[in-house]
Amino acid sequence: MLIRQERPSDAQAVRAVTAAAFERVAHAAPPIEADGVPGEATLVGWLRDDPGWVPELSLVAESGASGTEVVGHVVATHGQLTDRPALGLGPLSVDPAHQGRGIGSALMHTLLGAADAMGEPVVVLLGDPALYSRFGFVPAHGLGIEAPDPAWGDYFQARTLSAWRAEYAGQFRYAAPFNRL
Ligand SMILES: CC(C)(COP(=O)(O)OP(=O)(O)OC[C@H]1O[C@@H](n2cnc3c(N)ncnc32)[C@H](O)[C@@H]1OP(=O)(O)O)[C@@H](O)C(=O)NCCC(=O)NCCS
């Protein structure tokens, strides 16, 4: 398996992997296209056109029979933490045929290392604490980071990085395309 930054020619493969991964997720966003493609697949395309897109943090995993098939993808984009840019992670997708082999974990570790090296202070996400605590995510409210929706509770999580300062805490808002879902 190889993890690298997304290239323009990966867009279709990323869309396909995201659609396949979220097809089986019960709580996935409702289909927003006539062909029933999961909303997360369309969200990635919208994010690419948004000012919050961070090219260094859209990563693909290559593997499969050819060794160069895109089998996983993760992206973090800039939202706002009070008045500063801050990273929101998602979607994270691994093709169902390749799940359970460490690809999702590798994508996550790579993204966190890259974000840390870029001087980003924090990464937030909405997800199951049982899955993300192993990567150092904790409930965001414990750090004073407020979710866009308070009903998310402990599922809104944050992973602080080297540049984190307690005074950065405040209200988080995702990049605008998340609100179109
Ligand atoms: C979540 C996902 C990206 C994990 O990818 P993966 O390549 O299978 O992950 P890994 O092989 O690195 O496994 C990581 C661990 O997380 C666990 N795990 C996977 N999905 C999980 C979930 N939804 N909740 C809790 N744990 C989960 C795995 O069992 C594994 O645990 P283990 O190491 O103790 O066996 C993949 O299952 C996926 O694409 N799911 C559908 C889309 C989704 O839910 N994305 C995340 C929300 S944005």
PDB file of N, CA, C and O in Angstrom, residues 13-55:
ATOM      1  N   ALA A  13     -11.882   8.254  -9.302  1.00  0.00           N
ATOM      2  CA  ALA A  13     -11.641   7.095  -8.433  1.00  0.00           C
ATOM      3  C   ALA A  13     -11.991   7.430  -6.984  1.00  0.00           C
ATOM      4  O   ALA A  13     -12.546   6.591  -6.258  1.00  0.00           O
ATOM      5  N   VAL A  14     -11.692   8.637  -6.568  1.00  0.00           N
ATOM      6  CA  VAL A  14     -12.020   9.051  -5.200  1.00  0.00           C
ATOM      7  C   VAL A  14     -13.537   9.067  -5.021  1.00  0.00           C
ATOM      8  O   VAL A  14     -14.067   8.602  -4.009  1.00  0.00           O
ATOM      9  N   ARG A  15     -14.217   9.566  -6.018  1.00  0.00           N
ATOM     10  CA  ARG A  15     -15.681   9.595  -5.954  1.00  0.00           C
ATOM     11  C   ARG A  15     -16.246   8.168  -5.850  1.00  0.00           C
ATOM     12  O   ARG A  15     -17.133   7.887  -5.051  1.00  0.00           O
ATOM     13  N   ALA A  16     -15.687   7.267  -6.626  1.00  0.00           N
ATOM     14  CA  ALA A  16     -16.175   5.885  -6.623  1.00  0.00           C
ATOM     15  C   ALA A  16     -15.905   5.201  -5.284  1.00  0.00           C
ATOM     16  O   ALA A  16     -16.772   4.498  -4.738  1.00  0.00           O
ATOM     17  N   VAL A  17     -14.722   5.411  -4.734  1.00  0.00           N
ATOM     18  CA  VAL A  17     -14.377   4.799  -3.435  1.00  0.00           C
ATOM     19  C   VAL A  17     -15.266   5.372  -2.329  1.00  0.00           C
ATOM     20  O   VAL A  17     -15.761   4.635  -1.470  1.00  0.00           O
ATOM     21  N   THR A  18     -15.493   6.672  -2.370  1.00  0.00           N
ATOM     22  CA  THR A  18     -16.331   7.298  -1.339  1.00  0.00           C
ATOM     23  C   THR A  18     -17.765   6.775  -1.439  1.00  0.00           C
ATOM     24  O   THR A  18     -18.389   6.440  -0.418  1.00  0.00           O
ATOM     25  N   ALA A  19     -18.278   6.681  -2.658  1.00  0.00           N
ATOM     26  CA  ALA A  19     -19.640   6.176  -2.837  1.00  0.00           C
ATOM     27  C   ALA A  19     -19.756   4.735  -2.349  1.00  0.00           C
ATOM     28  O   ALA A  19     -20.702   4.371  -1.652  1.00  0.00           O
ATOM     29  N   ALA A  20     -18.781   3.908  -2.692  1.00  0.00           N
ATOM     30  CA  ALA A  20     -18.835   2.494  -2.292  1.00  0.00           C
ATOM     31  C   ALA A  20     -18.745   2.357  -0.775  1.00  0.00           C
ATOM     32  O   ALA A  20     -19.468   1.557  -0.165  1.00  0.00           O
ATOM     33  N   ALA A  21     -17.876   3.144  -0.136  1.00  0.00           N
ATOM     34  CA  ALA A  21     -17.701   3.044   1.313  1.00  0.00           C
ATOM     35  C   ALA A  21     -18.971   3.461   2.050  1.00  0.00           C
ATOM     36  O   ALA A  21     -19.375   2.812   3.020  1.00  0.00           O
ATOM     37  N   PHE A  22     -19.610   4.521   1.582  1.00  0.00           N
ATOM     38  CA  PHE A  22     -20.752   5.057   2.325  1.00  0.00           C
ATOM     39  C   PHE A  22     -22.076   4.418   1.936  1.00  0.00           C
ATOM     40  O   PHE A  22     -23.079   4.618   2.621  1.00  0.00           O
ATOM     41  N   GLU A  23     -22.082   3.636   0.881  1.00  0.00           N
ATOM     42  CA  GLU A  23     -23.303   2.946   0.478  1.00  0.00           C
ATOM     43  C   GLU A  23     -23.830   2.065   1.610  1.00  0.00           C
ATOM     44  O   GLU A  23     -25.021   1.877   1.770  1.00  0.00           O
ATOM     45  N   ARG A  24     -22.911   1.522   2.398  1.00  0.00           N
ATOM     46  CA  ARG A  24     -23.301   0.552   3.430  1.00  0.00           C
ATOM     47  C   ARG A  24     -23.429   1.181   4.807  1.00  0.00           C
ATOM     48  O   ARG A  24     -23.650   0.471   5.781  1.00  0.00           O
ATOM     49  N   VAL A  25     -23.250   2.494   4.912  1.00  0.00           N
ATOM     50  CA  VAL A  25     -23.294   3.142   6.224  1.00  0.00           C
ATOM     51  C   VAL A  25     -24.724   3.589   6.497  1.00  0.00           C
ATOM     52  O   VAL A  25     -25.268   4.413   5.767  1.00  0.00           O
ATOM     53  N   ALA A  26     -25.298   3.042   7.566  1.00  0.00           N
ATOM     54  CA  ALA A  26     -26.710   3.291   7.849  1.00  0.00           C
ATOM     55  C   ALA A  26     -26.995   4.769   8.079  1.00  0.00           C
ATOM     56  O   ALA A  26     -28.040   5.275   7.677  1.00  0.00           O
ATOM     57  N   HIS A  27     -26.040   5.481   8.713  1.00  0.00           N
ATOM     58  CA  HIS A  27     -26.312   6.877   9.057  1.00  0.00           C
ATOM     59  C   HIS A  27     -25.757   7.838   8.021  1.00  0.00           C
ATOM     60  O   HIS A  27     -25.641   9.022   8.271  1.00  0.00           O
ATOM     61  N   ALA A  28     -25.406   7.337   6.843  1.00  0.00           N
ATOM     62  CA  ALA A  28     -24.856   8.221   5.810  1.00  0.00           C
ATOM     63  C   ALA A  28     -25.866   9.310   5.460  1.00  0.00           C
ATOM     64  O   ALA A  28     -27.069   9.139   5.628  1.00  0.00           O
ATOM     65  N   ALA A  29     -25.330  10.418   4.968  1.00  0.00           N
ATOM     66  CA  ALA A  29     -26.204  11.504   4.548  1.00  0.00           C
ATOM     67  C   ALA A  29     -27.162  10.977   3.487  1.00  0.00           C
ATOM     68  O   ALA A  29     -26.839  10.048   2.749  1.00  0.00           O
ATOM     69  N   PRO A  30     -28.362  11.542   3.407  1.00  0.00           N
ATOM     70  CA  PRO A  30     -29.322  11.036   2.429  1.00  0.00           C
ATOM     71  C   PRO A  30     -28.805  11.208   1.011  1.00  0.00           C
ATOM     72  O   PRO A  30     -28.069  12.140   0.735  1.00  0.00           O
ATOM     73  N   PRO A  31     -29.175  10.302   0.108  1.00  0.00           N
ATOM     74  CA  PRO A  31     -28.769  10.474  -1.283  1.00  0.00           C
ATOM     75  C   PRO A  31     -29.256  11.819  -1.796  1.00  0.00           C
ATOM     76  O   PRO A  31     -30.382  12.205  -1.532  1.00  0.00           O
ATOM     77  N   ILE A  32     -28.402  12.530  -2.494  1.00  0.00           N
ATOM     78  CA  ILE A  32     -28.815  13.842  -2.993  1.00  0.00           C
ATOM     79  C   ILE A  32     -28.774  13.879  -4.502  1.00  0.00           C
ATOM     80  O   ILE A  32     -28.880  14.908  -5.094  1.00  0.00           O
ATOM     81  N   GLU A  33     -28.602  12.698  -5.103  1.00  0.00           N
ATOM     82  CA  GLU A  33     -28.632  12.656  -6.563  1.00  0.00           C
ATOM     83  C   GLU A  33     -29.613  11.579  -6.993  1.00  0.00           C
ATOM     84  O   GLU A  33     -29.844  10.615  -6.277  1.00  0.00           O
ATOM     85  N   ALA A  34     -30.142  11.747  -8.185  1.00  0.00           N
ATOM     86  CA  ALA A  34     -31.189  10.846  -8.657  1.00  0.00           C
ATOM     87  C   ALA A  34     -30.718   9.398  -8.711  1.00  0.00           C
ATOM     88  O   ALA A  34     -31.485   8.477  -8.481  1.00  0.00           O
ATOM     89  N   ASP A  35     -29.428   9.202  -8.963  1.00  0.00           N
ATOM     90  CA  ASP A  35     -28.934   7.829  -9.053  1.00  0.00           C
ATOM     91  C   ASP A  35     -28.607   7.242  -7.689  1.00  0.00           C
ATOM     92  O   ASP A  35     -28.060   6.148  -7.580  1.00  0.00           O
ATOM     93  N   GLY A  36     -28.906   7.982  -6.614  1.00  0.00           N
ATOM     94  CA  GLY A  36     -28.739   7.441  -5.273  1.00  0.00           C
ATOM     95  C   GLY A  36     -27.319   7.407  -4.773  1.00  0.00           C
ATOM     96  O   GLY A  36     -27.008   6.716  -3.813  1.00  0.00           O
ATOM     97  N   VAL A  37     -26.428   8.149  -5.395  1.00  0.00           N
ATOM     98  CA  VAL A  37     -25.042   8.196  -4.924  1.00  0.00           C
ATOM     99  C   VAL A  37     -25.017   8.820  -3.531  1.00  0.00           C
ATOM    100  O   VAL A  37     -25.639   9.857  -3.311  1.00  0.00           O
ATOM    101  N   PRO A  38     -24.327   8.191  -2.567  1.00  0.00           N
ATOM    102  CA  PRO A  38     -24.286   8.772  -1.217  1.00  0.00           C
ATOM    103  C   PRO A  38     -23.776  10.208  -1.246  1.00  0.00           C
ATOM    104  O   PRO A  38     -22.878  10.556  -2.016  1.00  0.00           O
ATOM    105  N   GLY A  39     -24.357  11.040  -0.388  1.00  0.00           N
ATOM    106  CA  GLY A  39     -24.015  12.456  -0.360  1.00  0.00           C
ATOM    107  C   GLY A  39     -22.539  12.712  -0.139  1.00  0.00           C
ATOM    108  O   GLY A  39     -21.992  13.702  -0.634  1.00  0.00           O
ATOM    109  N   GLU A  40     -21.866  11.832   0.601  1.00  0.00           N
ATOM    110  CA  GLU A  40     -20.441  12.044   0.889  1.00  0.00           C
ATOM    111  C   GLU A  40     -19.609  12.095  -0.393  1.00  0.00           C
ATOM    112  O   GLU A  40     -18.609  12.807  -0.453  1.00  0.00           O
ATOM    113  N   ALA A  41     -20.000  11.298  -1.411  1.00  0.00           N
ATOM    114  CA  ALA A  41     -19.238  11.279  -2.664  1.00  0.00           C
ATOM    115  C   ALA A  41     -19.352  12.624  -3.374  1.00  0.00           C
ATOM    116  O   ALA A  41     -18.384  13.130  -3.944  1.00  0.00           O
ATOM    117  N   THR A  42     -20.533  13.211  -3.321  1.00  0.00           N
ATOM    118  CA  THR A  42     -20.732  14.523  -3.929  1.00  0.00           C
ATOM    119  C   THR A  42     -20.058  15.605  -3.106  1.00  0.00           C
ATOM    120  O   THR A  42     -19.504  16.571  -3.644  1.00  0.00           O
ATOM    121  N   LEU A  43     -20.073  15.430  -1.778  1.00  0.00           N
ATOM    122  CA  LEU A  43     -19.438  16.410  -0.882  1.00  0.00           C
ATOM    123  C   LEU A  43     -17.961  16.593  -1.236  1.00  0.00           C
ATOM    124  O   LEU A  43     -17.466  17.724  -1.259  1.00  0.00           O
ATOM    125  N   VAL A  44     -17.252  15.511  -1.507  1.00  0.00           N
ATOM    126  CA  VAL A  44     -15.820  15.632  -1.825  1.00  0.00           C
ATOM    127  C   VAL A  44     -15.630  16.540  -3.040  1.00  0.00           C
ATOM    128  O   VAL A  44     -14.738  17.396  -3.062  1.00  0.00           O
ATOM    129  N   GLY A  45     -16.476  16.394  -4.044  1.00  0.00           N
ATOM    130  CA  GLY A  45     -16.388  17.242  -5.236  1.00  0.00           C
ATOM    131  C   GLY A  45     -16.649  18.709  -4.902  1.00  0.00           C
ATOM    132  O   GLY A  45     -15.940  19.601  -5.380  1.00  0.00           O
ATOM    133  N   TRP A  46     -17.641  18.947  -4.092  1.00  0.00           N
ATOM    134  CA  TRP A  46     -17.934  20.332  -3.683  1.00  0.00           C
ATOM    135  C   TRP A  46     -16.761  20.930  -2.901  1.00  0.00           C
ATOM    136  O   TRP A  46     -16.403  22.080  -3.087  1.00  0.00           O
ATOM    137  N   LEU A  47     -16.184  20.119  -2.013  1.00  0.00           N
ATOM    138  CA  LEU A  47     -15.074  20.621  -1.190  1.00  0.00           C
ATOM    139  C   LEU A  47     -13.881  21.021  -2.059  1.00  0.00           C
ATOM    140  O   LEU A  47     -13.204  22.005  -1.784  1.00  0.00           O
ATOM    141  N   ARG A  48     -13.640  20.246  -3.123  1.00  0.00           N
ATOM    142  CA  ARG A  48     -12.523  20.552  -4.016  1.00  0.00           C
ATOM    143  C   ARG A  48     -12.639  21.955  -4.614  1.00  0.00           C
ATOM    144  O   ARG A  48     -11.653  22.591  -4.933  1.00  0.00           O
ATOM    145  N   ASP A  49     -13.860  22.438  -4.757  1.00  0.00           N
ATOM    146  CA  ASP A  49     -14.089  23.764  -5.356  1.00  0.00           C
ATOM    147  C   ASP A  49     -14.228  24.850  -4.293  1.00  0.00           C
ATOM    148  O   ASP A  49     -14.553  25.994  -4.630  1.00  0.00           O
ATOM    149  N   ASP A  50     -14.043  24.497  -3.036  1.00  0.00           N
ATOM    150  CA  ASP A  50     -14.268  25.462  -1.950  1.00  0.00           C
ATOM    151  C   ASP A  50     -12.945  26.113  -1.536  1.00  0.00           C
ATOM    152  O   ASP A  50     -11.885  25.470  -1.616  1.00  0.00           O
ATOM    153  N   PRO A  51     -12.991  27.359  -1.056  1.00  0.00           N
ATOM    154  CA  PRO A  51     -11.754  28.001  -0.581  1.00  0.00           C
ATOM    155  C   PRO A  51     -11.102  27.249   0.585  1.00  0.00           C
ATOM    156  O   PRO A  51      -9.906  27.416   0.842  1.00  0.00           O
ATOM    157  N   GLY A  52     -11.862  26.412   1.281  1.00  0.00           N
ATOM    158  CA  GLY A  52     -11.308  25.669   2.409  1.00  0.00           C
ATOM    159  C   GLY A  52     -10.499  24.447   2.010  1.00  0.00           C
ATOM    160  O   GLY A  52      -9.909  23.768   2.866  1.00  0.00           O
ATOM    161  N   TRP A  53     -10.459  24.132   0.707  1.00  0.00           N
ATOM    162  CA  TRP A  53      -9.726  22.944   0.228  1.00  0.00           C
ATOM    163  C   TRP A  53      -8.234  23.114   0.497  1.00  0.00           C
ATOM    164  O   TRP A  53      -7.657  24.165   0.221  1.00  0.00           O
ATOM    165  N   VAL A  54      -7.611  22.076   1.035  1.00  0.00           N
ATOM    166  CA  VAL A  54      -6.174  22.080   1.323  1.00  0.00           C
ATOM    167  C   VAL A  54      -5.578  20.922   0.515  1.00  0.00           C
ATOM    168  O   VAL A  54      -5.692  19.763   0.922  1.00  0.00           O
ATOM    169  N   PRO A  55      -4.958  21.192  -0.640  1.00  0.00           N
ATOM    170  CA  PRO A  55      -4.522  20.100  -1.529  1.00  0.00           C
ATOM    171  C   PRO A  55      -3.591  19.106  -0.840  1.00  0.00           C
ATOM    172  O   PRO A  55      -3.654  17.901  -1.126  1.00  0.00           O
TER     173      PRO A  55
END
